[in-house]
PDB file of C-alpha atoms in Angstrom:
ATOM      1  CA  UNK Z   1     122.440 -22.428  -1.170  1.00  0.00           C
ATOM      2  CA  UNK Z   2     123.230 -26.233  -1.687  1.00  0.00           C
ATOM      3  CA  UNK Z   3     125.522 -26.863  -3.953  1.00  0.00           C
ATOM      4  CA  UNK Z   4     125.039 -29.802  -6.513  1.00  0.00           C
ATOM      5  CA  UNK Z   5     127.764 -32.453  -5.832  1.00  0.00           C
ATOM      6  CA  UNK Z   6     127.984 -35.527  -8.404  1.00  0.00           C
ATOM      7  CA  UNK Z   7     128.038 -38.725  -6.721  1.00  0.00           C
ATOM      8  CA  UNK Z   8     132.394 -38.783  -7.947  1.00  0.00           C
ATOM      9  CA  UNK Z   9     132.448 -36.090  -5.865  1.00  0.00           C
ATOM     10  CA  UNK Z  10     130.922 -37.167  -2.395  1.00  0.00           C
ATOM     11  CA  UNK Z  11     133.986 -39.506  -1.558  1.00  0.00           C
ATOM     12  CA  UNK Z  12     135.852 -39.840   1.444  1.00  0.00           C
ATOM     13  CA  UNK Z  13     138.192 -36.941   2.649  1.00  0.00           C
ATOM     14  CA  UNK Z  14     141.721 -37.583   3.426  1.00  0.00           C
ATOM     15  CA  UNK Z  15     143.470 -34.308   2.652  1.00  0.00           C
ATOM     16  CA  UNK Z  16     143.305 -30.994   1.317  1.00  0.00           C
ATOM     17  CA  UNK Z  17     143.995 -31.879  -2.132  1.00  0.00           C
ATOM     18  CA  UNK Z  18     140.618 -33.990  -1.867  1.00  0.00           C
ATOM     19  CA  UNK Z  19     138.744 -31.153  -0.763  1.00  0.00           C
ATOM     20  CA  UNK Z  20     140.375 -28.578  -3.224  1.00  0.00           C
ATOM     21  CA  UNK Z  21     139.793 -30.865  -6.525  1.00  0.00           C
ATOM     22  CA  UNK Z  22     135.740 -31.087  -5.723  1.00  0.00           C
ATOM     23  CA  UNK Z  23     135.858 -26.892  -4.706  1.00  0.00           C
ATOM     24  CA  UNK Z  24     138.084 -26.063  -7.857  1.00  0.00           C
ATOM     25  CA  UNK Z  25     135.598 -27.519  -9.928  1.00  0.00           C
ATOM     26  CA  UNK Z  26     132.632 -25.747  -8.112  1.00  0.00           C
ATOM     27  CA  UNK Z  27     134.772 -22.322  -8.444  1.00  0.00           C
ATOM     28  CA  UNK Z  28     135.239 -22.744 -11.986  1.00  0.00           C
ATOM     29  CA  UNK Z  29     131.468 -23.660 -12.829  1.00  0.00           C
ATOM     30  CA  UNK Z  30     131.316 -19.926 -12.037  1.00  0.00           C
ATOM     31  CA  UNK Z  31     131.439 -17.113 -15.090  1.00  0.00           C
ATOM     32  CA  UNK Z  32     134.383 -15.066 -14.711  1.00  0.00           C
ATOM     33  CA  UNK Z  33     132.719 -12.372 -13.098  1.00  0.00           C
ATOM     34  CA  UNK Z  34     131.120 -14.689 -10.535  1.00  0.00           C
ATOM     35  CA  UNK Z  35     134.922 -15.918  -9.921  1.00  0.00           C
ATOM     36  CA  UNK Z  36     135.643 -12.337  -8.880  1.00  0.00           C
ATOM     37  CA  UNK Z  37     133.297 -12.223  -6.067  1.00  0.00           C
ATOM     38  CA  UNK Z  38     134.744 -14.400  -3.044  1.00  0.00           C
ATOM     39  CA  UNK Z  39     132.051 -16.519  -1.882  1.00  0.00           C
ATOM     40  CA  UNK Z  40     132.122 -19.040   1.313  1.00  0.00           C
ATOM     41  CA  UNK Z  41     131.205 -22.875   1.821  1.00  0.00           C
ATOM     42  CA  UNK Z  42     131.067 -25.241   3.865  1.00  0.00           C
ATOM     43  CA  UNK Z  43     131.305 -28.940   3.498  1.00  0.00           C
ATOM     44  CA  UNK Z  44     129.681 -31.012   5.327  1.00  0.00           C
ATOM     45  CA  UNK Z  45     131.072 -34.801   6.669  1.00  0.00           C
ATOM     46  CA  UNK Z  46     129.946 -38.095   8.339  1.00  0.00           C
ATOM     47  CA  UNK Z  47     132.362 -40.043  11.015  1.00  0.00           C
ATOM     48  CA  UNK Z  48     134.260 -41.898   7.945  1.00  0.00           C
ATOM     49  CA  UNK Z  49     135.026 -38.481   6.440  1.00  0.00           C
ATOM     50  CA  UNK Z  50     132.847 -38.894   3.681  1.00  0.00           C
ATOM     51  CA  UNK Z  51     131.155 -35.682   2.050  1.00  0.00           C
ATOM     52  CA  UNK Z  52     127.539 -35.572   2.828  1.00  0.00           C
ATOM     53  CA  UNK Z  53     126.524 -32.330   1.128  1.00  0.00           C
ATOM     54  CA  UNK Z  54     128.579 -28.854   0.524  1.00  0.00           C
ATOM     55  CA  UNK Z  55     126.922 -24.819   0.624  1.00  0.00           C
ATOM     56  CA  UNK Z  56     127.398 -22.260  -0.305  1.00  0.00           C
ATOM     57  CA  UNK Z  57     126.876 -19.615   2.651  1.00  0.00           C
ATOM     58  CA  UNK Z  58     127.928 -16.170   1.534  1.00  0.00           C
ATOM     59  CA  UNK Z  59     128.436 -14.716  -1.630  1.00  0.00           C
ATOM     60  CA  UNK Z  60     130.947 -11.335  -1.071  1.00  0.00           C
ATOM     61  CA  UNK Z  61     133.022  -8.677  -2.940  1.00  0.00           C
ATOM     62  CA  UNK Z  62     136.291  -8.963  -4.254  1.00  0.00           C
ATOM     63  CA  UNK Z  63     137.870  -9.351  -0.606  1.00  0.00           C
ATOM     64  CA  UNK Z  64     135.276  -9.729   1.601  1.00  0.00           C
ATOM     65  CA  UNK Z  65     132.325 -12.001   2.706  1.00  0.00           C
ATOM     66  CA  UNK Z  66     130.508 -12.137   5.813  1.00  0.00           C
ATOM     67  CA  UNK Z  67     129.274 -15.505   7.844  1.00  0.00           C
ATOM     68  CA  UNK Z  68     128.212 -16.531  11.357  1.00  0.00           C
ATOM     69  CA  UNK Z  69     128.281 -19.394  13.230  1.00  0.00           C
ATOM     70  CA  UNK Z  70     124.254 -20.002  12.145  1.00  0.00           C
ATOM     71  CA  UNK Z  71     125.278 -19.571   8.548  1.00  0.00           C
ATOM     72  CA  UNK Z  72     127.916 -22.162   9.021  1.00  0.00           C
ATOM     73  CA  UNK Z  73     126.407 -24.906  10.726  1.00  0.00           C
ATOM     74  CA  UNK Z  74     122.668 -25.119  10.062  1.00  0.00           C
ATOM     75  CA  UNK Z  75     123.219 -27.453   7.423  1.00  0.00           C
ATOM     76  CA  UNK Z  76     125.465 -29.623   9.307  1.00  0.00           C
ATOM     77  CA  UNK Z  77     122.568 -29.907  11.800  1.00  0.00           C
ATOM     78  CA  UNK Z  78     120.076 -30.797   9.274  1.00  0.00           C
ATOM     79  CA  UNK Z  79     122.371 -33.391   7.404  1.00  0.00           C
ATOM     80  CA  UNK Z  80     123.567 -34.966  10.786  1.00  0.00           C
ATOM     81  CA  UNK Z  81     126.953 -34.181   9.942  1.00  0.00           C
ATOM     82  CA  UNK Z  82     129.944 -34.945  12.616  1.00  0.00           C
ATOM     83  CA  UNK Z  83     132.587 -32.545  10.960  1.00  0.00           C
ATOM     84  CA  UNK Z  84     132.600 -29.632   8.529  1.00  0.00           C
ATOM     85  CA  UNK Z  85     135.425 -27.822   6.473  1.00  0.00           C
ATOM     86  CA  UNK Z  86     135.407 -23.896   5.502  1.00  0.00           C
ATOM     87  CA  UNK Z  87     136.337 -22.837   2.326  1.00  0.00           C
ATOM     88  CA  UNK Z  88     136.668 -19.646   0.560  1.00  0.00           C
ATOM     89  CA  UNK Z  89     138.386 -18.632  -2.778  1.00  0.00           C
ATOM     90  CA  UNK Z  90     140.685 -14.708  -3.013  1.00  0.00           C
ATOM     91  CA  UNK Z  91     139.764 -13.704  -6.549  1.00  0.00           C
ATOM     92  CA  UNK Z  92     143.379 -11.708  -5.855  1.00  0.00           C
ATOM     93  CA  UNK Z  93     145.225 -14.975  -6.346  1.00  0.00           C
ATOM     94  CA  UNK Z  94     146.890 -14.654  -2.186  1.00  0.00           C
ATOM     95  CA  UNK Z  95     146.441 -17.545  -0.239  1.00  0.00           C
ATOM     96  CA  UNK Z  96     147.704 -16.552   2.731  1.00  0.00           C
ATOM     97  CA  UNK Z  97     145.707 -16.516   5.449  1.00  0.00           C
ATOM     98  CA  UNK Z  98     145.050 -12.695   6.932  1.00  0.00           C
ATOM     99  CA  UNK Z  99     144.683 -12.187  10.574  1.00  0.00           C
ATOM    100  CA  UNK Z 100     140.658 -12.017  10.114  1.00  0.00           C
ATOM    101  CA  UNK Z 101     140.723 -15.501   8.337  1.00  0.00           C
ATOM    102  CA  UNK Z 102     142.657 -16.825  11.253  1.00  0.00           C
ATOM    103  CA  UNK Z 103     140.315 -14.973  13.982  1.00  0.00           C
ATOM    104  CA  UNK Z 104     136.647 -16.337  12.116  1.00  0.00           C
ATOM    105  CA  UNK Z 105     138.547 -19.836  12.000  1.00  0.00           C
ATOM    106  CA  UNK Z 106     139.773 -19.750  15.607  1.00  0.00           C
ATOM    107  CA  UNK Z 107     135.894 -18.623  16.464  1.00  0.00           C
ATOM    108  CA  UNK Z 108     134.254 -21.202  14.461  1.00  0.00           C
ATOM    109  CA  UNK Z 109     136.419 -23.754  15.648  1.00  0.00           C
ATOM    110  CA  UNK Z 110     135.554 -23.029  19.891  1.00  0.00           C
ATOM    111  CA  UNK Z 111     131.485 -23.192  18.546  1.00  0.00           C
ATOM    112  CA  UNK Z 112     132.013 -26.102  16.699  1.00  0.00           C
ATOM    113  CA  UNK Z 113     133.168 -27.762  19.934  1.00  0.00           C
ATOM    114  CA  UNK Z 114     130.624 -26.270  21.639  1.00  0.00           C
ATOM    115  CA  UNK Z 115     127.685 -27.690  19.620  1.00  0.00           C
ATOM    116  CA  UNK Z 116     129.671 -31.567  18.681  1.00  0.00           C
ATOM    117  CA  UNK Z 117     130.039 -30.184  15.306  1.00  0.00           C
ATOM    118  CA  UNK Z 118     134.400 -30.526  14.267  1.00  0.00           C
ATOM    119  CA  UNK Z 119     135.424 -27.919  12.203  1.00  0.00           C
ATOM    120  CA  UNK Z 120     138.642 -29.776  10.847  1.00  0.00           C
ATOM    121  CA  UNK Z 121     139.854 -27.125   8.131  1.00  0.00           C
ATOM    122  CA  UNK Z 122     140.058 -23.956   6.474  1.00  0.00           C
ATOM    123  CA  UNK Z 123     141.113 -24.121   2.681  1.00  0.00           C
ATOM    124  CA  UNK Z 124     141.549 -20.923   1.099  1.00  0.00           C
ATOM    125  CA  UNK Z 125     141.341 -21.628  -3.005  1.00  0.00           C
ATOM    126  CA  UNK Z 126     142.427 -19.863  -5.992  1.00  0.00           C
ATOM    127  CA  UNK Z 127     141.405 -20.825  -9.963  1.00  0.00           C
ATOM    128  CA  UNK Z 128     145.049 -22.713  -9.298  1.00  0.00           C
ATOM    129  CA  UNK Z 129     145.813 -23.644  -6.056  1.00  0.00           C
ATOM    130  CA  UNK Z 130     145.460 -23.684  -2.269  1.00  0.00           C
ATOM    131  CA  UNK Z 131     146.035 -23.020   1.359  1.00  0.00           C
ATOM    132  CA  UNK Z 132     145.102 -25.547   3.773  1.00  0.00           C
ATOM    133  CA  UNK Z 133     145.517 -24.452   7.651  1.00  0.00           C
ATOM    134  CA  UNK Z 134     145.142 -28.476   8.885  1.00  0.00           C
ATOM    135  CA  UNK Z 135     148.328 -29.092   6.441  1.00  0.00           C
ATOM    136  CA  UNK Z 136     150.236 -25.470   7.627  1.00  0.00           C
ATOM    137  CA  UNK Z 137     149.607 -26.759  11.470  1.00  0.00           C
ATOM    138  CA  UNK Z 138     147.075 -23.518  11.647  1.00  0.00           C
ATOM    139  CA  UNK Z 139     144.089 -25.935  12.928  1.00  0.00           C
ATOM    140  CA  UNK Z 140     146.259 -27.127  15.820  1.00  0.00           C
ATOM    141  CA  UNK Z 141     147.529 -23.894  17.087  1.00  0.00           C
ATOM    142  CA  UNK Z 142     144.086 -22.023  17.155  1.00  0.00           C
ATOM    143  CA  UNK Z 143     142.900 -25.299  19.499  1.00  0.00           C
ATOM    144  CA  UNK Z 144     145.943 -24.417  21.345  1.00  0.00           C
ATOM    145  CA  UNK Z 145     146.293 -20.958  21.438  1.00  0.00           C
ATOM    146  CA  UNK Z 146     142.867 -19.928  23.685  1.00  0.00           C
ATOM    147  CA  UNK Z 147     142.705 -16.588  21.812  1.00  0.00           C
ATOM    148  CA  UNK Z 148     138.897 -17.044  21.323  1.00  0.00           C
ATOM    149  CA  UNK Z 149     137.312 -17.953  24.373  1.00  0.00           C
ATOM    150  CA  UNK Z 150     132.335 -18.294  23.596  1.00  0.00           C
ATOM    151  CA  UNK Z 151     131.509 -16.365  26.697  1.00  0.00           C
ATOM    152  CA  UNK Z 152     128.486 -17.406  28.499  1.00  0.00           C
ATOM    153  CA  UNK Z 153     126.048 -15.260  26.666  1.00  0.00           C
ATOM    154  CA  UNK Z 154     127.281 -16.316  23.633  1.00  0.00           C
ATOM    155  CA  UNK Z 155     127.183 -19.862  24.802  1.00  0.00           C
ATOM    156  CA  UNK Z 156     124.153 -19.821  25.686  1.00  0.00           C
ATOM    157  CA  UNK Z 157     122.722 -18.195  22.617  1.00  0.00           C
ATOM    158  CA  UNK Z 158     124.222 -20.833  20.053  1.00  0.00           C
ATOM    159  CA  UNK Z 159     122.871 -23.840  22.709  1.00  0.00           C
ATOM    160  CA  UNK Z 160     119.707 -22.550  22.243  1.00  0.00           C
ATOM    161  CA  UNK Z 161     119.935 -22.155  18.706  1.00  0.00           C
ATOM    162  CA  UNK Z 162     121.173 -25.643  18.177  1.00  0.00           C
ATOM    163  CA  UNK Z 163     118.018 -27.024  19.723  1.00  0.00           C
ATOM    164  CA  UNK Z 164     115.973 -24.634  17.601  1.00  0.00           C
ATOM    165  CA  UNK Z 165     117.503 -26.069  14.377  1.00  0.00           C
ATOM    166  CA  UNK Z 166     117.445 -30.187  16.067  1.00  0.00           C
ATOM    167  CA  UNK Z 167     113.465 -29.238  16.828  1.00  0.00           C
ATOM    168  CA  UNK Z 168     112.742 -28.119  13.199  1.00  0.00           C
ATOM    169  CA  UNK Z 169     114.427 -30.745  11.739  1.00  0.00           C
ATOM    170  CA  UNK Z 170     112.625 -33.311  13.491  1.00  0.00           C
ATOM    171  CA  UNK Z 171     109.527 -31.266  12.263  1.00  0.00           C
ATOM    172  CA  UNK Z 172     110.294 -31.853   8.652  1.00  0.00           C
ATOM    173  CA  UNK Z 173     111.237 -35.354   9.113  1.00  0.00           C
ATOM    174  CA  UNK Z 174     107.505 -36.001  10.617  1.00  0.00           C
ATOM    175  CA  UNK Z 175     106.206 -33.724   7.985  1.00  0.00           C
ATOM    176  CA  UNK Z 176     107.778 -35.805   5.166  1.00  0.00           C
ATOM    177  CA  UNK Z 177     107.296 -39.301   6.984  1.00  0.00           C
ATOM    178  CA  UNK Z 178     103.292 -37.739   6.468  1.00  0.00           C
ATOM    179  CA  UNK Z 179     103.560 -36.563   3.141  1.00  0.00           C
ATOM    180  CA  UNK Z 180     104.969 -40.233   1.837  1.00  0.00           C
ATOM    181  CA  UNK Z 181     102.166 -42.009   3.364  1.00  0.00           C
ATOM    182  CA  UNK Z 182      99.524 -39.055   1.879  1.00  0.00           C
ATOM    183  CA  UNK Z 183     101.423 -39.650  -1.272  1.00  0.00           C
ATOM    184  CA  UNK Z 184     101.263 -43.631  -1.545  1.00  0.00           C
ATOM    185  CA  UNK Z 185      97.752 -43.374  -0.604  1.00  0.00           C
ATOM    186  CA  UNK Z 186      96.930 -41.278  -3.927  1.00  0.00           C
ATOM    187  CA  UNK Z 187      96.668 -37.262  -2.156  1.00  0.00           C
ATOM    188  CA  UNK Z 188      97.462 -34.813  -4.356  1.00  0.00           C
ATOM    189  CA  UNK Z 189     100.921 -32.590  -4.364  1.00  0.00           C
ATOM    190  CA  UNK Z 190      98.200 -29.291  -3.110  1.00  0.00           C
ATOM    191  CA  UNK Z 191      96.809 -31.192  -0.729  1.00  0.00           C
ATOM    192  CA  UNK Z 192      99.912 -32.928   0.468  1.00  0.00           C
ATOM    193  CA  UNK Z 193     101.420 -29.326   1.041  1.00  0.00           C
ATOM    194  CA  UNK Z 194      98.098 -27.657   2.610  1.00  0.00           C
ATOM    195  CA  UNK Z 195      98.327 -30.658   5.209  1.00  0.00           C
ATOM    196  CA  UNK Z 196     102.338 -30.728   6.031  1.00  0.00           C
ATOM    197  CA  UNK Z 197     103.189 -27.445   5.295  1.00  0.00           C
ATOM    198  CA  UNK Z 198     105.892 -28.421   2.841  1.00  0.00           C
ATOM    199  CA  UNK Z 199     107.926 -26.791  -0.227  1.00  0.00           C
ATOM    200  CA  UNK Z 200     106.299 -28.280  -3.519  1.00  0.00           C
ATOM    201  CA  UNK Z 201     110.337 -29.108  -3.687  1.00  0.00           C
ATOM    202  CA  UNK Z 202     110.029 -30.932  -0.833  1.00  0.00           C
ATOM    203  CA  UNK Z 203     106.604 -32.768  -2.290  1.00  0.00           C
ATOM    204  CA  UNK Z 204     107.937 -33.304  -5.443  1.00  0.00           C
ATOM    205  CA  UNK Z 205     110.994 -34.659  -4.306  1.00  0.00           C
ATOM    206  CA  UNK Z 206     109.514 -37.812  -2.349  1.00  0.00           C
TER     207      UNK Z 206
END
């Protein structure tokens, strides 16, 4: 689910702290009870480091949320993004990474290479505060440490998937590039969407 980013908030990365003011203040948009539940994003970056879009993938209990590497890059491939940060909040308050945080990150980061996509951190947030494994030198040693090796099959799956996602965004591109032209020569929104197969979102937004 995109989450809605005001345009203060799409700046340029530099640090943690950057990335932990505009997540706080998506965490705390939440009720209380929704702030119980940990949930899972990813933010999404162009070469200057500048945010292009955040998501939230996976919505969890208290301690737990699943995510795979689909759920974790499609957007990136839509948006054309060259980097991407995890984040996740522990309702509990403990930042410190658990062996299964380090294990996703160290698996996300070898697919990441894989598909040109840099995953260049992990933030795990609280209501107060953060961890960032770039800043506590985690990043570096899961690219050194060769714990998570994609095997073939695997490699092969997520190639294949990655030109799935590049083919239907190209569709939708074409599909909107018609839809504008349908729309500027006076087509209505049903007809638009008959033709292109488009979300009235996607009609309504042109």
């Amino acid at each position: 689910m995109n989450v809605r980013l005001t345009k203060e908030q799409k700046i340029q990365i530099l640090n943690g702290q950057d990335v932990y003011t505009i997540m706080q203040q998506v965490l705390l948009r939440e009720n209380k009870i929704g702030r119980n539940q940990e949930h899972f994003w990813v933010v999404g970056l162009n070469n200057d480091n500048k945010v292009l879009f955040a998501e939230l993938i996976g919505l969890g209990a208290v301690n737990r949320v699943d995510a795979n590497p689909p759920d974790v890059f499609r957007m990136a491939i839509y948006k054309l993004a060259v980097k991407l940060i995890m984040v996740h909040n522990h309702p509990s308050g403990n930042l410190t990474p658990s062996k299964a945080d380090k294990d996703f990150t160290d698996r996300m980061l070898k697919v990441g290479k894989l598909i040109g996509i840099e995953v260049i951190d992990h933030l795990i947030i609280s209501e107060e505060s953060y961890t960032s494994f770039a800043t506590e030198g985690i990043i570096e040693e899961l690219k050194q440490s060769g714990l998570y090796e994609v095997v073939e099959r695997e490699r092969k799956e997520i190639q294949e998937w990655k030109l799935r996602m590049e083919r239907e965004r190209a569709e939708k591109e074409k599909a909107l590039e018609i839809a504008q032209r349908m729309k500027d020569k006076g087509f209505d929104s049903d007809t638009i969407k008959e033709i292109t197969g488009l979300r009235s979102k996607d009609v309504e937004g042109l």
